[in-house]
Short mmCIF file of C-alpha atoms in Angstrom, two decimals:
data_model
loop_
_atom_site.label_atom_id
_atom_site.label_comp_id
_atom_site.label_asym_id
_atom_site.label_seq_id
_atom_site.Cartn_x
_atom_site.Cartn_y
_atom_site.Cartn_z
CA UNK H 1 162.45 114.91 73.61
CA UNK H 2 158.70 114.35 73.27
CA UNK H 3 155.77 116.73 73.00
CA UNK H 4 152.37 115.94 74.51
CA UNK H 5 149.06 117.65 73.92
CA UNK H 6 146.81 117.06 76.92
CA UNK H 7 143.24 117.95 77.79
CA UNK H 8 141.98 117.16 81.28
CA UNK H 9 138.18 117.16 81.47
CA UNK H 10 136.44 117.16 84.85
CA UNK H 11 133.05 115.48 84.43
CA UNK H 12 129.96 116.21 86.52
CA UNK H 13 130.93 119.66 87.74
CA UNK H 14 128.31 122.13 88.93
CA UNK H 15 129.17 124.58 86.16
CA UNK H 16 129.97 124.26 82.46
CA UNK H 17 133.02 126.48 83.09
CA UNK H 18 136.24 124.61 83.83
CA UNK H 19 138.65 127.57 84.02
CA UNK H 20 139.07 127.14 87.79
CA UNK H 21 140.21 123.54 87.20
CA UNK H 22 142.55 124.64 84.41
CA UNK H 23 144.01 127.26 86.74
CA UNK H 24 144.59 124.69 89.50
CA UNK H 25 146.15 122.26 87.01
CA UNK H 26 148.54 124.96 85.77
CA UNK H 27 149.52 125.88 89.32
CA UNK H 28 150.57 122.25 89.82
CA UNK H 29 152.23 122.15 86.39
CA UNK H 30 154.34 125.20 87.27
CA UNK H 31 156.01 123.10 89.98
CA UNK H 32 157.49 120.94 87.20
CA UNK H 33 159.09 123.72 85.14
CA UNK H 34 162.50 122.25 85.99
CA UNK H 35 161.49 119.05 84.12
CA UNK H 36 159.18 120.21 81.32
CA UNK H 37 158.29 123.21 79.21
CA UNK H 38 154.62 123.92 78.68
CA UNK H 39 152.22 126.20 76.89
CA UNK H 40 148.55 126.81 77.63
CA UNK H 41 146.33 127.04 74.54
CA UNK H 42 142.60 127.81 74.39
CA UNK H 43 141.71 124.11 74.09
CA UNK H 44 144.59 122.17 75.68
CA UNK H 45 148.06 122.32 77.18
CA UNK H 46 151.22 121.39 75.30
CA UNK H 47 154.02 119.87 77.39
CA UNK H 48 157.57 119.17 76.18
CA UNK H 49 160.18 117.01 77.89
CA UNK H 50 161.60 113.55 78.28
CA UNK H 51 158.90 110.92 77.79
CA UNK H 52 159.17 109.49 81.32
CA UNK H 53 158.84 113.00 82.78
CA UNK H 54 155.79 113.69 80.61
CA UNK H 55 154.02 110.59 81.92
CA UNK H 56 154.88 111.50 85.52
CA UNK H 57 153.59 115.05 85.08
CA UNK H 58 150.44 113.99 83.22
CA UNK H 59 149.54 111.48 85.94
CA UNK H 60 149.96 114.16 88.60
CA UNK H 61 147.84 116.64 86.61
CA UNK H 62 145.14 114.02 86.04
CA UNK H 63 144.73 113.76 89.84
CA UNK H 64 144.15 117.50 90.39
CA UNK H 65 140.38 117.57 89.68
CA UNK H 66 139.88 114.56 91.97
CA UNK H 67 141.58 116.47 94.78
CA UNK H 68 139.06 119.26 94.21
CA UNK H 69 135.99 117.07 94.54
CA UNK H 70 135.45 115.66 91.05
CA UNK H 71 134.37 112.05 90.95
CA UNK H 72 135.18 111.50 87.26
CA UNK H 73 137.94 112.86 85.02
CA UNK H 74 138.67 112.17 81.36
CA UNK H 75 142.18 112.95 80.13
CA UNK H 76 143.03 113.02 76.43
CA UNK H 77 146.71 112.62 75.57
CA UNK H 78 148.43 112.92 72.20
CA UNK H 79 152.19 112.36 72.10
CA UNK H 80 154.66 113.24 69.36
CA UNK H 81 157.86 111.31 70.11
CA UNK H 82 160.26 111.96 67.24
CA UNK H 83 163.58 110.15 67.54
CA UNK H 84 165.32 110.85 64.23
CA UNK H 85 165.96 114.48 65.22
CA UNK H 86 165.27 116.78 68.14
CA UNK H 87 161.81 118.28 67.98
CA UNK H 88 160.55 121.04 70.24
CA UNK H 89 157.43 123.17 70.36
CA UNK H 90 159.46 126.07 69.02
CA UNK H 91 161.12 124.10 66.22
CA UNK H 92 157.77 122.76 65.00
CA UNK H 93 156.26 126.25 64.93
CA UNK H 94 159.34 127.70 63.24
CA UNK H 95 159.24 125.02 60.52
CA UNK H 96 155.66 125.95 59.63
CA UNK H 97 156.35 129.70 59.82
CA UNK H 98 159.34 129.31 57.48
CA UNK H 99 157.20 127.45 54.97
CA UNK H 100 154.48 130.11 55.22
CA UNK H 101 157.05 132.85 54.62
CA UNK H 102 158.31 131.00 51.54
CA UNK H 103 154.79 130.63 50.15
CA UNK H 104 153.89 134.28 50.82
CA UNK H 105 156.92 135.67 48.95
#
């Protein structure tokens, strides 16, 4: 299982706010909840799933701003594809939290 951190940036919009685009992107993303898990963060979206599914979903999400009138979109993608053991969003967070709890005691 792989984890991707994606940021889709519509360029040349009439407003500096992009929350309406983020909302539209997440509406489309919710249609893939049978293939991927995801989490919205203040600066990006984290998606977890099989690598091929991630690429399919990311390509679909990249198209959303174009369908809403944007003429240019920049998409940043960072992928963590660990193959020596299963890695999930939750397991990565838990590993850090466990280390923090050890340090704090």
